[in-house]
XYZ file of C-alpha atoms in Angstrom:
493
model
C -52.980 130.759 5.447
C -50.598 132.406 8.273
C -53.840 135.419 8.893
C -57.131 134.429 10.354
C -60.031 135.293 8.466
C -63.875 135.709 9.854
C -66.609 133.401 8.193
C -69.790 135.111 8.454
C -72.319 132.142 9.052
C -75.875 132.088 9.249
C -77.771 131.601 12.356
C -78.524 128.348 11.493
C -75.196 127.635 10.420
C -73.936 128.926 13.686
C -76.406 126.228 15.603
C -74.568 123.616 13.465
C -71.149 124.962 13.887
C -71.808 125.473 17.682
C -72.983 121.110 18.038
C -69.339 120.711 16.317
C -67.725 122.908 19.008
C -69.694 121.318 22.214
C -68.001 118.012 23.808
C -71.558 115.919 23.193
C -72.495 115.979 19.539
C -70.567 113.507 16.882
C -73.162 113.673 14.517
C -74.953 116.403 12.764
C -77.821 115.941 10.435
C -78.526 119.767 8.624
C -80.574 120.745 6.116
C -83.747 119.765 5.098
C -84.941 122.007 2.195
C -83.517 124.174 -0.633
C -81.112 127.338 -0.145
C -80.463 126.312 3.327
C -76.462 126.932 3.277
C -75.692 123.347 3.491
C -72.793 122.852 1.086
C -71.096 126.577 2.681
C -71.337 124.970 6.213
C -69.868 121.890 5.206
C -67.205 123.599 3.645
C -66.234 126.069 6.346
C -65.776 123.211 8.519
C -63.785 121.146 6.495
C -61.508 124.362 6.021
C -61.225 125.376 9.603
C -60.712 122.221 10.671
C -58.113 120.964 8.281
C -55.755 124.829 9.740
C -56.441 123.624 12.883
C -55.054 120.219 13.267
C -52.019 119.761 10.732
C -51.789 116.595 9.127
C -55.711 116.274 9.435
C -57.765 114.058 7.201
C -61.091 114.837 5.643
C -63.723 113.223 3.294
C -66.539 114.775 1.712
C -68.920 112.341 -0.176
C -71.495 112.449 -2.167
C -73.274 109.823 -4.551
C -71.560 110.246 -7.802
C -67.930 112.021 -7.901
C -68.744 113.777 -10.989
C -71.647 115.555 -9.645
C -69.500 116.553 -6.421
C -67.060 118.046 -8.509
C -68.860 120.415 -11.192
C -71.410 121.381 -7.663
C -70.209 121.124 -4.449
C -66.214 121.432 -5.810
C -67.253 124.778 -7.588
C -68.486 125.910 -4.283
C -65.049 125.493 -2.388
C -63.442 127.108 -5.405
C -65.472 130.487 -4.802
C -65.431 130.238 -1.205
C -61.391 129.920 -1.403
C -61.138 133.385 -3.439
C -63.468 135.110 -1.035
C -60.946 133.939 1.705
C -58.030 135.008 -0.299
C -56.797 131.105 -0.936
C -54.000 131.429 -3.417
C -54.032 127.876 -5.691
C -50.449 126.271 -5.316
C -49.459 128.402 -2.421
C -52.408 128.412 0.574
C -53.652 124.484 -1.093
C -53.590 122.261 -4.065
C -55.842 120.340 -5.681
C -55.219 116.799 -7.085
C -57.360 116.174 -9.893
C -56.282 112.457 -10.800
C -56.539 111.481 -7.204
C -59.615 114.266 -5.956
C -57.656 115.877 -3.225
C -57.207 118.947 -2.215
C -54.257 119.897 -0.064
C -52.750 122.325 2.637
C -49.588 123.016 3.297
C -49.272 121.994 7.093
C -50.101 118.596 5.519
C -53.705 118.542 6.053
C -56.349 116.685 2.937
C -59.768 116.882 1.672
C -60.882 113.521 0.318
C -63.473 113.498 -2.476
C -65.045 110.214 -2.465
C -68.038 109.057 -4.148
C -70.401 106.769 -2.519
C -72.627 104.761 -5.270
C -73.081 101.036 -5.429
C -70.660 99.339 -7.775
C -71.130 95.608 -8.563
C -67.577 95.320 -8.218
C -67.075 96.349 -4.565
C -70.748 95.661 -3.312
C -69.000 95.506 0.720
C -67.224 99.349 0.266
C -63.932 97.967 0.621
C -62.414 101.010 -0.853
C -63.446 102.428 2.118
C -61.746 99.511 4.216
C -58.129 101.822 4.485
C -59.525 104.790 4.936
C -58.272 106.825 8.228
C -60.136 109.787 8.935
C -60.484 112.574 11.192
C -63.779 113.677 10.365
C -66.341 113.319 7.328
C -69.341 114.911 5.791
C -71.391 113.372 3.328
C -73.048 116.236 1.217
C -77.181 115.848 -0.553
C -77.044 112.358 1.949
C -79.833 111.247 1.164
C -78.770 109.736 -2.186
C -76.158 107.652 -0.495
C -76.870 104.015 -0.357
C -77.089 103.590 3.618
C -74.841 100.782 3.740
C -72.507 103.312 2.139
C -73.413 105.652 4.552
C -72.856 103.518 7.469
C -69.443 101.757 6.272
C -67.842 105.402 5.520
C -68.774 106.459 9.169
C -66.845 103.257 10.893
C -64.153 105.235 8.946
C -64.270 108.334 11.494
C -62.004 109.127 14.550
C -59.129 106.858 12.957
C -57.077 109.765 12.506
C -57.902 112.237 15.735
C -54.358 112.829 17.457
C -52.066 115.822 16.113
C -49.609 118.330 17.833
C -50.692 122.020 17.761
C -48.022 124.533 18.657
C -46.046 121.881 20.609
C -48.805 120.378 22.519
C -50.561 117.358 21.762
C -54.280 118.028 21.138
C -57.171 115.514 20.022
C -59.634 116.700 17.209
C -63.359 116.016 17.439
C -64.356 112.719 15.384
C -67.071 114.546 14.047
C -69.741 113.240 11.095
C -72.108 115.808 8.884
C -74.788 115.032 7.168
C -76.468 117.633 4.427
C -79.712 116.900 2.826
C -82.854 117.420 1.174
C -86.055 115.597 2.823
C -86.419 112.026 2.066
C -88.097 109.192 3.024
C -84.716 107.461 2.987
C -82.466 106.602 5.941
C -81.979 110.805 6.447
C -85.742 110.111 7.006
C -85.371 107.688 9.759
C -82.470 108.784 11.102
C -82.781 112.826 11.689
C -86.311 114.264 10.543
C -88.715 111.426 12.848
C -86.585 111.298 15.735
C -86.269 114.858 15.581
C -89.921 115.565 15.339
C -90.641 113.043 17.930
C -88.207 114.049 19.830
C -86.422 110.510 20.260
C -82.922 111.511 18.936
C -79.527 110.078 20.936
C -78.192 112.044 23.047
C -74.861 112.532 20.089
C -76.732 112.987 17.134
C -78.780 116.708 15.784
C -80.806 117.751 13.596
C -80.579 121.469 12.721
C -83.824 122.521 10.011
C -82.317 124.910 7.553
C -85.038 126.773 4.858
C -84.939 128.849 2.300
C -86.130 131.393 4.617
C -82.992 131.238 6.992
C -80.946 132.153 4.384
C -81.216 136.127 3.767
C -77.976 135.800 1.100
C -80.880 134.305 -1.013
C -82.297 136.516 -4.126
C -85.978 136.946 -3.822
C -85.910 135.444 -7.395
C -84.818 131.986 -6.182
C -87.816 131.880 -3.326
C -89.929 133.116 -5.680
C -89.534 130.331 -8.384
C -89.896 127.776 -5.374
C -92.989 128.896 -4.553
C -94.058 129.072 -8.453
C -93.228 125.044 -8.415
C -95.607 121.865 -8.231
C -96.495 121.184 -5.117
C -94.290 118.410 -4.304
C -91.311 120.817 -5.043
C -93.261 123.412 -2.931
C -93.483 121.053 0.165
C -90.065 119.741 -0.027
C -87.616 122.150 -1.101
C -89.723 125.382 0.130
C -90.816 124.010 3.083
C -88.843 121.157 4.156
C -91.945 118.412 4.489
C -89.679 115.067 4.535
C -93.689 113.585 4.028
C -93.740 114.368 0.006
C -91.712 112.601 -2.370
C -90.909 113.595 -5.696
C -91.087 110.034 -7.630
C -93.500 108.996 -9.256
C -92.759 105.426 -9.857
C -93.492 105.469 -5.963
C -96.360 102.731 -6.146
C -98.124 103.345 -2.020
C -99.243 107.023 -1.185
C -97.428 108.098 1.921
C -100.718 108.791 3.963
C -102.839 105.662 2.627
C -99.340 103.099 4.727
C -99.837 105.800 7.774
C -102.994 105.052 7.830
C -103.040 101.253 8.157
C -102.247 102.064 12.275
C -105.425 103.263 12.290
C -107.643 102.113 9.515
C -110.674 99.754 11.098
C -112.457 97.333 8.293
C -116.039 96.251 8.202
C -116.372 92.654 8.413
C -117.774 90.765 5.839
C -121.359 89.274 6.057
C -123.021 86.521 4.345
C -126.417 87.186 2.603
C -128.828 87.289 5.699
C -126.617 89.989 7.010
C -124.899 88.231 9.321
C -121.281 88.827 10.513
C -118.649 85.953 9.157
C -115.689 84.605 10.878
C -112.628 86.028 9.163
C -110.148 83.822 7.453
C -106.596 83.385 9.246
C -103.092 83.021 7.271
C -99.743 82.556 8.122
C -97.182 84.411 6.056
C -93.849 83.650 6.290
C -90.746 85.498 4.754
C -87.521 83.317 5.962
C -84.685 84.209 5.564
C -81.973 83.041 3.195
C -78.455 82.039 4.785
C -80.012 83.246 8.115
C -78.523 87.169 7.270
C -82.020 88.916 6.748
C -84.614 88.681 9.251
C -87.210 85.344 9.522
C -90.790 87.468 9.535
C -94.256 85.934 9.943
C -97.145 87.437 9.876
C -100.872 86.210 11.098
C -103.921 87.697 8.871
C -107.297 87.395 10.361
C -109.025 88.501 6.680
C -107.121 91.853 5.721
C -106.060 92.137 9.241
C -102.387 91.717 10.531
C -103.135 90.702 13.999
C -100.064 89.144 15.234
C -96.006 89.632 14.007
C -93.042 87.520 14.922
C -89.785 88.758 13.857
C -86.417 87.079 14.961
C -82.822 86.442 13.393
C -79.781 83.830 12.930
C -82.271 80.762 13.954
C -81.932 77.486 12.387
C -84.893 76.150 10.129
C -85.846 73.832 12.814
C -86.850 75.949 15.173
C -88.657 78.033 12.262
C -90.720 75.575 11.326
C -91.797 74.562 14.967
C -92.553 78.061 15.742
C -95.071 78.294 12.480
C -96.581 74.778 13.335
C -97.306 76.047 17.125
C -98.856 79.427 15.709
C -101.240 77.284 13.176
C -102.193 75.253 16.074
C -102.575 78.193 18.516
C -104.477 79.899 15.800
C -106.535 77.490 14.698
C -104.847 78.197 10.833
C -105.241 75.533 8.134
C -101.821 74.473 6.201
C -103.667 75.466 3.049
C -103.342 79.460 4.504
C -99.896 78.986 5.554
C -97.321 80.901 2.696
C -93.875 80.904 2.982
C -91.280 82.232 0.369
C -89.922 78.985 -1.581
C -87.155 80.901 -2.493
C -83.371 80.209 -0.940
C -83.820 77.791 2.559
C -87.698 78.772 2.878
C -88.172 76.055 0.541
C -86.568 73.757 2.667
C -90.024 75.234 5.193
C -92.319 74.202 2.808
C -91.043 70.993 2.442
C -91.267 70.496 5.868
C -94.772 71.904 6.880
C -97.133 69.362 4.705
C -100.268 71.385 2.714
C -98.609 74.659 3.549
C -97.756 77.030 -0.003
C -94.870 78.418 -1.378
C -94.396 81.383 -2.600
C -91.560 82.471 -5.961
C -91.663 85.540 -6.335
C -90.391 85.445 -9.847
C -92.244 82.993 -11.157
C -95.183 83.844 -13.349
C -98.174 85.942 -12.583
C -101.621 84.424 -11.797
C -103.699 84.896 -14.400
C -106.940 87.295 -14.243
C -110.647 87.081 -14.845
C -111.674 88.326 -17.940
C -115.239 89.334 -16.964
C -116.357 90.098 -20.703
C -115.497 87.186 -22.431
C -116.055 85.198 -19.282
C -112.326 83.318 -19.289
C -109.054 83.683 -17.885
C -106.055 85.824 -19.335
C -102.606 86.829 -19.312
C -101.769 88.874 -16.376
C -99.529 91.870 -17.153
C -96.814 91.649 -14.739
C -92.909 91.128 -15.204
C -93.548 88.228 -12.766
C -95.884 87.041 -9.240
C -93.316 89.571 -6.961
C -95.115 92.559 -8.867
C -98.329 91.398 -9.839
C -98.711 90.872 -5.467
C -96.967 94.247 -4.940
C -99.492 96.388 -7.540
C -102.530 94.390 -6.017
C -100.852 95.268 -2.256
C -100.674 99.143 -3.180
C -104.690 98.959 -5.020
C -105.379 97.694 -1.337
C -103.173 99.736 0.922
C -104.742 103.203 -1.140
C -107.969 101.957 -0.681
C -107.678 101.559 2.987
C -108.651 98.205 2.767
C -106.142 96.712 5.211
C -105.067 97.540 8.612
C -102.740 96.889 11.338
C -103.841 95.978 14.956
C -101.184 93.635 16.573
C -102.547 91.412 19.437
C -99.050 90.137 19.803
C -95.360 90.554 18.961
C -92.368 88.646 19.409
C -88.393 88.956 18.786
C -85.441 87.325 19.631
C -83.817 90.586 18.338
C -81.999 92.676 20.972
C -83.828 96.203 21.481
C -86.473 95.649 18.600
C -89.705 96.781 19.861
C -92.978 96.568 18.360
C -92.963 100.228 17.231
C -89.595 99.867 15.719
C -90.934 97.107 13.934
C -93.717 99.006 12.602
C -92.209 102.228 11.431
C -89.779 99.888 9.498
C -92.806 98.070 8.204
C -93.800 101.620 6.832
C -90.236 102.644 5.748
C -90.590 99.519 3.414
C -93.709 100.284 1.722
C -92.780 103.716 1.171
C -89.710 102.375 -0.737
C -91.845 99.960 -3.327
C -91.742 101.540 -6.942
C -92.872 100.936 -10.329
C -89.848 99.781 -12.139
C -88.922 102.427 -14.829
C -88.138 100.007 -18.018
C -88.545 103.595 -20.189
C -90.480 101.879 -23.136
C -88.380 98.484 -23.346
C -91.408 96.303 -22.138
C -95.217 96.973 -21.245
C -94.970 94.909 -18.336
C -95.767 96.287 -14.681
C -92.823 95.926 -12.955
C -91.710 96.954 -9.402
C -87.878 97.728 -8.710
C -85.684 94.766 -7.958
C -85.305 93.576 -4.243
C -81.577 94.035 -4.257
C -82.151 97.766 -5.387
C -84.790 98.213 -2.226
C -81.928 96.911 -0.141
C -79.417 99.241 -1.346
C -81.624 102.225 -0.143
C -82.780 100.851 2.899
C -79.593 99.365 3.906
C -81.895 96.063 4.946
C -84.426 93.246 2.351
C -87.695 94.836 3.285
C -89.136 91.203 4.456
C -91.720 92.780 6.445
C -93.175 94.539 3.449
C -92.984 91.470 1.560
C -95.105 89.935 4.501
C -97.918 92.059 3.398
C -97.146 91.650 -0.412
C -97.308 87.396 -0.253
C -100.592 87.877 1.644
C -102.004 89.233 -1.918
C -101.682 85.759 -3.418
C -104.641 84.642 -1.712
C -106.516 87.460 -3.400
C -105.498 86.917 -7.049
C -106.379 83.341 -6.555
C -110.256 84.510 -5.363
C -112.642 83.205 -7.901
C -114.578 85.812 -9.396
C -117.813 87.320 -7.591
C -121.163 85.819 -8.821
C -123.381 87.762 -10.960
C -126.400 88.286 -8.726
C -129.441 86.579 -9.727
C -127.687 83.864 -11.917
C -128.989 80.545 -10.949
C -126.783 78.729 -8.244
C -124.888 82.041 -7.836
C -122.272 80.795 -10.723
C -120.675 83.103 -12.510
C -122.207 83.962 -16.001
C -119.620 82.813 -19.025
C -121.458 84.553 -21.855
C -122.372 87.781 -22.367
C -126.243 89.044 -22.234
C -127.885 90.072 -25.218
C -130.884 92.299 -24.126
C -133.723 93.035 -27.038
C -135.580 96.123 -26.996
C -138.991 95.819 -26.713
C -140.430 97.525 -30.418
C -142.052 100.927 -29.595
């Protein structure tokens, strides 16, 4: 349009608009609850920027296409006829192709940012040349789609304004609701910690900062559950809406902290707690190598390192057995991909396949052993994990820790330890099998943008439980466990 026109913005969205405007700030994280004014601010940018530097080129992204247009499209729509956009003459709008168009040559790319089996890498990102990019409700991107899209920004940053050449801002916006996702790790903890780079912000927009909102609309929010309540009303990134989420939030918090009684034998006194090794290596050397040392439910000691040769692997796990005084018979590595090649290698040590089939349980009624019923061993160890983790009967206290990773720190480590757990669910088969099933690891990696090996650290350790024989009945003679039931007569009156 040839005549300016005022956008009246929220304070909030003035903090945000004010980080685009500054010479610091590339990337803007805002949001964090319901009714905030996310999708307005995102769109007032994209239109101011795309008058402002002809010839610009914009993407706005969300999850699935179809959802961006009937929501976030419908918004740019109204906002264009409260700015007196005329369709056709002030932009067009592509349907076939999803963009929308200015006439000093400037486009709005509507991209969508799901996982297809057919382009797993992004590469319809690959060509991309952008100028800036915001990627609305965020937190259901996949991060690597996230983090592909964003290598896609500043590509297109030189234009000539009124005969002078002038270079826009390569500038990335995030929108979102809480989640324990990547927005999680990225924005809200840093944030509240106050560890965020010196480029990237976090502006908190609630319900409250909006006074466009109709009392109605806060009114229903605070008539939700109270997951809804926490998240959308009050922006608490800490409560998650799914229930298929299979570890409660405060119970893998708590394992920083948790201390456990040790066990004792029957005069009382305190018994030496059993070490293991577990060991998650990784396959083709892309993923990280993890091990872990248990003493009992303890992790005591974490080694995490990258693009090492099997070799040196296995000599690090045979120097920690030895240093540790750990028998081969309590050292677990995953036999899938080259960690079978580990096994192998490191004679009396156990393998681990995760999809191989579950152990089979006590039946303590008919004194025997069952079916278990889990999909396969990967689930069965990840349900018994989350009975323990709830129950606060493991815990965390690190004696040492060691990377050849750049950077990666023992906290780091950590806090992706707990980013992992957080992101083990029940798999959702919606009636098709009664099997306990978690969610597939490839699935896990698609949110995370990583394999959670440090999770499945934890999860192997549960083998060694399943495989516990039964406690004895007390009183039975030689403490073995009673195989038939007791019939008790009553004594006639």
């Amino acid at each position: 349009m040839e005549n300016s026109t005022t956008i009246d913005l929220l304070p909030k969205q003035t903090e945000a608009w004010e980080l685009w405007e500054d010479k610091e700030t590339t990337e803007v994280g805002y949001g964090g609850a319901a009714g905030g004014g996310k999708t307005r601010l995102g769109w007032y940018l994209a239109i101011t920027i795309a008058e402002m530097y002809p010839g610009s080129r914009a993407a706005v992204a969300r999850k699935e296409l179809k959802t961006l247009r009937i929501t976030t499209l419908a918004e740019l729509w109204i906002i264009f006829r409260e700015l007196g956009y005329q369709q056709e003459t002030d932009y067009t709008f592509n349907a076939q192709d999803n963009i929308v168009k200015f006439p000093n040559g400037s486009e709005i790319l509507l991209l969508d940012t799901a996982n297809s089996p057919q382009d797993p890498e992004y590469t319809r990102f690959g060509s991309l040349n952008l100028t800036w990019a915001w990627n609305e409700e965020s937190n259901e991107t996949p991060e690597k789609a996230k983090s592909i899209l964003k290598t896609r920004v500043g590509r297109h940053n030189s234009f000539v304004v009124g005969g002078k050449k002038v270079k826009a801002k390569a500038f990335w916006l995030e929108t979102f609701n809480p989640n324990k996702g990547h927005v999680h790790r990225d924005y809200y903890k840093p944030w509240k910690e106050g560890t965020l780079p010196h480029y990237r912000r976090f502006v908190r927009a609630l319900p409250g900062d909006n006074f466009h909102l109709p009392q109605e609309y806060i009114e229903n929010l605070k008539r939700a559950d109270k997951t809804t309540r926490e998240r959308l009303l009050l922006g608490n990134f800490d409560y998650d809406a799914d229930p298929n989420r299979l570890m409660e939030y405060d119970a893998i918090i708590d394992l920083r902290t948790n201390t456990l009684i040790p066990d004792g034998d029957v005069r009382g006194r305190v018994v030496e707690p059993e070490r293991y090794l577990i060991n998650d290596i990784a396959r083709f050397g892309g993923d990280k190598i993890a091990s872990g040392e248990f003493e009992g439910m303890t992790l005591v000691g974490l080694e995490v390192n990258t693009y090492q040769d099997l070799e040196t692997t296995n000599k690090q796990i045979k120097d920690r057995t030895i240093e540790s005084k750990i028998p081969m018979s309590r050292v677990l590595s995953d036999e899938d991909g080259v960690g079978g090649g580990s096994v192998d290698s490191l004679k009396g040590s156990k393998g681990f396949l995760g999809g191989s089939r579950p152990v089979e349980i006590f039946d303590t009624f008919h004194g025997r052993n069952i079916a278990a019923n889990y999909a396969n061993l990967r689930s069965q160890c990840y349900f018994k994990l989350a009975e323990v983790v709830n129950a606060r009967g493991m815990a965390i206290k690190l004696r040492y820790f060691k990377s050849n990773i750049e950077g990666y720190t023992q906290e780091k480590a950590i806090s992706d330890l707990e980013e992992e757990l957080d992101a083990i669910k029940k798999k959702d088969d919606s009636g098709q099998t009664t099997k306990l099933a978690v969610i597939a690891k490839v699935d896990i990696k698609e949110a995370l943008g990583r394999s959670p090996d440090l999770a499945d650290i934890l999860m192997m350790r549960m083998l060694y439980e399943l495989k516990k024989k039964p406690d004895a009945v007390p009183n039975t003679p030689s403490g073995k466990v009673r195989t038939t039931p007791v019939v008790r007569k009553n004594k006639a009156l």
